[in-house]
């Protein structure tokens, strides 16, 4: 069986690895450089803390276990010459700064606990022990030991290298422009700027461009880019030990508003740079610098960690999250075009959910039991159908 | 009155400011440095004036008159120690230029945003040094830094100095070193004399026009021969030796690709080395402003020095490396046109002629002194390439090979090269070439370069959080205190 995967971001890489290991002859087609899209312009949070009980949380919990094992698997397989994926189960600390915020956070974490998440309410003092440089102006704190992080670009490269070792061919500079269809209507390959590629199945893993790729293949898919900006400070001795974020963040991830929202997520990287995120804004693929956004993120980060005021911002970067109107990734076959699968729409969680999504894909294709209930992620789920219709008009 | 903002107060920016003012514009000129003059006219601070300044500088009179015009005219506002830290392209297709005033790493810098009618970018270039084994030892300097110390501080970088690299500016830094009291024990020009002859002498009539330039260089040459400084072409310093600081260098004959000719290596004792392998224009602001960059990685400009971005001009080393004469001529033309003048105006005829001559000089220099492809063969695996992040050549090659990546962005993230404090200013081109050579390709598949830096210089979070929301319309407004 031949599989063509469109897009060499972390999603395409994880899918390629899963399918190549299942015995498929896999070709990944990437129009630019591998790991040159959103997967190189994001942060590497592997979070359960920001997810409300439901299918995405179930996927994230499965993912949390997978990452833990994957770190050693990839290291053993790729050897010491390969850059480290910098997996660290450093845990998350979510804090509220208002009384309403505190109530909401406590209720939210209670529902998460019921769904199997480790979420420990801390006193302000205990939060201060975990994060001595955190502001004392907080009204509630919840500690999430399962939250972890990776360096996303290295992780995507590692999954891709592992896929290559299992026989995957990665072709860069190859842009997919259309579908080849058999007389039965099944997709049996793709056309590209550089010729055709036959395949038994085609996987659309084009991230925020997955909607455009779907249209070129003849179907609609309501994936939209949602811009995010991150600020990076100069290196400094470690003063932030976990992922620390403002409880507003949870609201922002769940909101569908097109307007600018910022919420503070602060963390140190292994090298000692502090990453401060992030914003959410639906403005198409507009990548111009907007200091209004940067200013707001900067101001909020100082409130969480007052010492940051004197630290220097070295650079900013931004990327486009693949946004779905119903806030759930799509993982499955497109009923309109047999043989075409979509794995996308992970919005701000595509690093964390990449490998778990590939597990579901593999199970669906091979007809095996899925490690997580796959029904909520199907293309024709009820919450997506109206959008499909709307787009198809 | 047209509002013109000039960024950079070197020869190009000063000439632009003066010409724009003469044509009737209101002008603001800003520079990150403490004093006017840029790289070329770097001099002692006014608190420690020197009477010898004019002996050390070519065209000191020109500088004097530009400085006087800029400083004495109330319709020119001069803001020194003021950096442009970001340029935004706003939704209504205007530019917002964000400034911070005060010491570069000081706290509580004044921030200000301007929306000028016309913007002239004159931010110059920084000089490039190729890494060689041992180049991180104390006592190794770039030609620009050595010259800045000599001209701006009157400090010689050592007693026995070796100068190496490529280009005629090696000669001028040698002269500056001599004037600051160093003994230059050898100047090694990597280009071979055949290439030099081909490009410098093929069309001598073009050079005859650049008489002033040549006069200047000839003067340097005479200076060297008189001072018996050995000047060798087709030679390079390919390693630096020492334990705590520079003690010696290895000099070798290079072929036309800058590969070492085996058996020609020889050791020369010295206590300082000065490297200059050409220049890298500071492209971050033009890129942020949306200017088109040419294949040779300069800002693309038309005959009026207009870039592809609306109401943005670029002058000086941003557009070509051609020395101060070219920078002055371009600046004058851009300033005049930005203020509403035309290329047909008599006032700038001389500048146009002088630009043509200097451009030919720049072009020949670029060809004669192009960096050879094989320089990275000099490096050991443990030779540091990116100093900010301590990334060595071996790591660059290993990661490029292990990931098979042809994307600059993932390669930077996975090697950390160019992610440090200088944001790849110093190492960017060197890192790019080593990575590309590993795969034998010409460019990166993600079409990025190390020249993109949306935040041009680091800024403190508190200053950022306080940065003004709305730009000031007139460039003549002085920043309000906060
Ligand atoms: C600021 C920011 C912060 C984030 N933080 C986190 C976080 O902390 N944790 C987390 O889990 N997630 C985070 N994300 C989200 C995460 O980055 C994305 O969900 C994830 O990278 C998506 O990966 P992908 O492989 O699906 O898409 P991409 O990495 O974008 O890959 C898609 C690829 O498809 C290619 N392509 C497009 N069209 C074609 C075509 N026609 N032919 C061939 N190839 C094509 C593109 O060139 C691209 O390389 C963040 C995102 C942003 C923007
Ligand atoms: C070692 C050496 C020897 C040389 N010898 C000669 C010679 O003999 N003859 C000759 O003609 N030329 C020589 N040159 C070249 C000469 O210095 C340049 O041609 C000339 O200075 C270019 O002028 P410019 O105005 O383009 O840039 P510069 O003189 O470099 O001026 C640019 C200015 O912009 C400012 N700036 C940059 N970024 C920012 C920012 N973000 N915000 C605010 N300000 C900013 C800088 O502080 C600087 O003052 C030499 C150069 C070097 C390094």
mmCIF file with all atom_site columns, N, CA and C in Angstrom, chain A residues 14-39:
data_model
loop_
_atom_site.group_PDB
_atom_site.id
_atom_site.type_symbol
_atom_site.label_atom_id
_atom_site.label_alt_id
_atom_site.label_comp_id
_atom_site.label_asym_id
_atom_site.label_entity_id
_atom_site.label_seq_id
_atom_site.pdbx_PDB_ins_code
_atom_site.Cartn_x
_atom_site.Cartn_y
_atom_site.Cartn_z
_atom_site.occupancy
_atom_site.B_iso_or_equiv
_atom_site.pdbx_formal_charge
_atom_site.auth_seq_id
_atom_site.auth_comp_id
_atom_site.auth_asym_id
_atom_site.auth_atom_id
_atom_site.pdbx_PDB_model_num
ATOM 1  N N  . UNK A 1 14 ? 4.547  12.746 12.070 1.00 0.00 ? 14 UNK A N  1
ATOM 2  C CA . UNK A 1 14 ? 4.032  11.711 12.966 1.00 0.00 ? 14 UNK A CA 1
ATOM 3  C C  . UNK A 1 14 ? 3.225  10.677 12.181 1.00 0.00 ? 14 UNK A C  1
ATOM 4  N N  . UNK A 1 15 ? 2.428  11.153 11.210 1.00 0.00 ? 15 UNK A N  1
ATOM 5  C CA . UNK A 1 15 ? 1.628  10.218 10.401 1.00 0.00 ? 15 UNK A CA 1
ATOM 6  C C  . UNK A 1 15 ? 2.541  9.335  9.549  1.00 0.00 ? 15 UNK A C  1
ATOM 7  N N  . UNK A 1 16 ? 3.596  9.944  8.987  1.00 0.00 ? 16 UNK A N  1
ATOM 8  C CA . UNK A 1 16 ? 4.512  9.175  8.149  1.00 0.00 ? 16 UNK A CA 1
ATOM 9  C C  . UNK A 1 16 ? 5.164  8.077  8.969  1.00 0.00 ? 16 UNK A C  1
ATOM 10 N N  . UNK A 1 17 ? 5.577  8.427  10.171 1.00 0.00 ? 17 UNK A N  1
ATOM 11 C CA . UNK A 1 17 ? 6.231  7.440  11.022 1.00 0.00 ? 17 UNK A CA 1
ATOM 12 C C  . UNK A 1 17 ? 5.269  6.304  11.342 1.00 0.00 ? 17 UNK A C  1
ATOM 13 N N  . UNK A 1 18 ? 4.045  6.663  11.711 1.00 0.00 ? 18 UNK A N  1
ATOM 14 C CA . UNK A 1 18 ? 3.083  5.630  12.103 1.00 0.00 ? 18 UNK A CA 1
ATOM 15 C C  . UNK A 1 18 ? 2.784  4.702  10.928 1.00 0.00 ? 18 UNK A C  1
ATOM 16 N N  . UNK A 1 19 ? 2.578  5.288  9.735  1.00 0.00 ? 19 UNK A N  1
ATOM 17 C CA . UNK A 1 19 ? 2.195  4.452  8.590  1.00 0.00 ? 19 UNK A CA 1
ATOM 18 C C  . UNK A 1 19 ? 3.381  3.652  8.058  1.00 0.00 ? 19 UNK A C  1
ATOM 19 N N  . UNK A 1 20 ? 4.562  4.258  8.039  1.00 0.00 ? 20 UNK A N  1
ATOM 20 C CA . UNK A 1 20 ? 5.728  3.530  7.534  1.00 0.00 ? 20 UNK A CA 1
ATOM 21 C C  . UNK A 1 20 ? 6.011  2.324  8.427  1.00 0.00 ? 20 UNK A C  1
ATOM 22 N N  . UNK A 1 21 ? 5.833  2.530  9.728  1.00 0.00 ? 21 UNK A N  1
ATOM 23 C CA . UNK A 1 21 ? 6.061  1.416  10.651 1.00 0.00 ? 21 UNK A CA 1
ATOM 24 C C  . UNK A 1 21 ? 4.987  0.352  10.531 1.00 0.00 ? 21 UNK A C  1
ATOM 25 N N  . UNK A 1 22 ? 3.829  0.740  9.980  1.00 0.00 ? 22 UNK A N  1
ATOM 26 C CA . UNK A 1 22 ? 2.767  -0.246 9.778  1.00 0.00 ? 22 UNK A CA 1
ATOM 27 C C  . UNK A 1 22 ? 2.918  -0.924 8.409  1.00 0.00 ? 22 UNK A C  1
ATOM 28 N N  . UNK A 1 23 ? 3.996  -0.604 7.704  1.00 0.00 ? 23 UNK A N  1
ATOM 29 C CA . UNK A 1 23 ? 4.268  -1.306 6.452  1.00 0.00 ? 23 UNK A CA 1
ATOM 30 C C  . UNK A 1 23 ? 3.878  -0.573 5.183  1.00 0.00 ? 23 UNK A C  1
ATOM 31 N N  . UNK A 1 24 ? 3.413  0.665  5.305  1.00 0.00 ? 24 UNK A N  1
ATOM 32 C CA . UNK A 1 24 ? 3.072  1.416  4.094  1.00 0.00 ? 24 UNK A CA 1
ATOM 33 C C  . UNK A 1 24 ? 4.341  1.946  3.419  1.00 0.00 ? 24 UNK A C  1
ATOM 34 N N  . UNK A 1 25 ? 4.268  2.081  2.101  1.00 0.00 ? 25 UNK A N  1
ATOM 35 C CA . UNK A 1 25 ? 5.322  2.809  1.379  1.00 0.00 ? 25 UNK A CA 1
ATOM 36 C C  . UNK A 1 25 ? 4.885  4.274  1.387  1.00 0.00 ? 25 UNK A C  1
ATOM 37 N N  . UNK A 1 26 ? 5.574  5.074  2.180  1.00 0.00 ? 26 UNK A N  1
ATOM 38 C CA . UNK A 1 26 ? 5.100  6.445  2.412  1.00 0.00 ? 26 UNK A CA 1
ATOM 39 C C  . UNK A 1 26 ? 5.957  7.472  1.670  1.00 0.00 ? 26 UNK A C  1
ATOM 40 N N  . UNK A 1 27 ? 5.289  8.407  1.022  1.00 0.00 ? 27 UNK A N  1
ATOM 41 C CA . UNK A 1 27 ? 5.992  9.570  0.463  1.00 0.00 ? 27 UNK A CA 1
ATOM 42 C C  . UNK A 1 27 ? 5.389  10.815 1.092  1.00 0.00 ? 27 UNK A C  1
ATOM 43 N N  . UNK A 1 28 ? 6.232  11.659 1.683  1.00 0.00 ? 28 UNK A N  1
ATOM 44 C CA . UNK A 1 28 ? 5.763  12.935 2.226  1.00 0.00 ? 28 UNK A CA 1
ATOM 45 C C  . UNK A 1 28 ? 6.091  14.012 1.194  1.00 0.00 ? 28 UNK A C  1
ATOM 46 N N  . UNK A 1 29 ? 5.101  14.761 0.781  1.00 0.00 ? 29 UNK A N  1
ATOM 47 C CA . UNK A 1 29 ? 5.321  15.834 -0.185 1.00 0.00 ? 29 UNK A CA 1
ATOM 48 C C  . UNK A 1 29 ? 5.197  17.173 0.531  1.00 0.00 ? 29 UNK A C  1
ATOM 49 N N  . UNK A 1 30 ? 6.220  17.954 0.437  1.00 0.00 ? 30 UNK A N  1
ATOM 50 C CA . UNK A 1 30 ? 6.244  19.233 1.155  1.00 0.00 ? 30 UNK A CA 1
ATOM 51 C C  . UNK A 1 30 ? 6.624  20.324 0.157  1.00 0.00 ? 30 UNK A C  1
ATOM 52 N N  . UNK A 1 31 ? 5.827  21.389 0.132  1.00 0.00 ? 31 UNK A N  1
ATOM 53 C CA . UNK A 1 31 ? 6.096  22.406 -0.902 1.00 0.00 ? 31 UNK A CA 1
ATOM 54 C C  . UNK A 1 31 ? 7.325  23.258 -0.580 1.00 0.00 ? 31 UNK A C  1
ATOM 55 N N  . UNK A 1 32 ? 7.622  23.444 0.698  1.00 0.00 ? 32 UNK A N  1
ATOM 56 C CA . UNK A 1 32 ? 8.787  24.258 1.065  1.00 0.00 ? 32 UNK A CA 1
ATOM 57 C C  . UNK A 1 32 ? 9.864  23.377 1.644  1.00 0.00 ? 32 UNK A C  1
ATOM 58 N N  . UNK A 1 33 ? 10.327 23.751 2.843  1.00 0.00 ? 33 UNK A N  1
ATOM 59 C CA . UNK A 1 33 ? 11.280 22.918 3.567  1.00 0.00 ? 33 UNK A CA 1
ATOM 60 C C  . UNK A 1 33 ? 10.499 22.096 4.583  1.00 0.00 ? 33 UNK A C  1
ATOM 61 N N  . UNK A 1 34 ? 10.989 20.908 4.900  1.00 0.00 ? 34 UNK A N  1
ATOM 62 C CA . UNK A 1 34 ? 10.376 20.146 5.976  1.00 0.00 ? 34 UNK A CA 1
ATOM 63 C C  . UNK A 1 34 ? 10.474 20.977 7.248  1.00 0.00 ? 34 UNK A C  1
ATOM 64 N N  . UNK A 1 35 ? 9.442  20.908 8.088  1.00 0.00 ? 35 UNK A N  1
ATOM 65 C CA . UNK A 1 35 ? 9.408  21.652 9.345  1.00 0.00 ? 35 UNK A CA 1
ATOM 66 C C  . UNK A 1 35 ? 9.673  23.147 9.103  1.00 0.00 ? 35 UNK A C  1
ATOM 67 N N  . UNK A 1 36 ? 9.069  23.653 8.058  1.00 0.00 ? 36 UNK A N  1
ATOM 68 C CA . UNK A 1 36 ? 9.230  25.077 7.762  1.00 0.00 ? 36 UNK A CA 1
ATOM 69 C C  . UNK A 1 36 ? 7.933  25.846 7.976  1.00 0.00 ? 36 UNK A C  1
ATOM 70 N N  . UNK A 1 37 ? 6.880  25.175 8.386  1.00 0.00 ? 37 UNK A N  1
ATOM 71 C CA . UNK A 1 37 ? 5.588  25.845 8.594  1.00 0.00 ? 37 UNK A CA 1
ATOM 72 C C  . UNK A 1 37 ? 5.355  26.136 10.061 1.00 0.00 ? 37 UNK A C  1
ATOM 73 N N  . UNK A 1 38 ? 4.120  25.974 10.494 1.00 0.00 ? 38 UNK A N  1
ATOM 74 C CA . UNK A 1 38 ? 3.756  26.318 11.871 1.00 0.00 ? 38 UNK A CA 1
ATOM 75 C C  . UNK A 1 38 ? 4.593  25.557 12.894 1.00 0.00 ? 38 UNK A C  1
ATOM 76 N N  . UNK A 1 39 ? 4.989  24.336 12.549 1.00 0.00 ? 39 UNK A N  1
ATOM 77 C CA . UNK A 1 39 ? 5.733  23.535 13.519 1.00 0.00 ? 39 UNK A CA 1
ATOM 78 C C  . UNK A 1 39 ? 7.100  24.125 13.861 1.00 0.00 ? 39 UNK A C  1
#
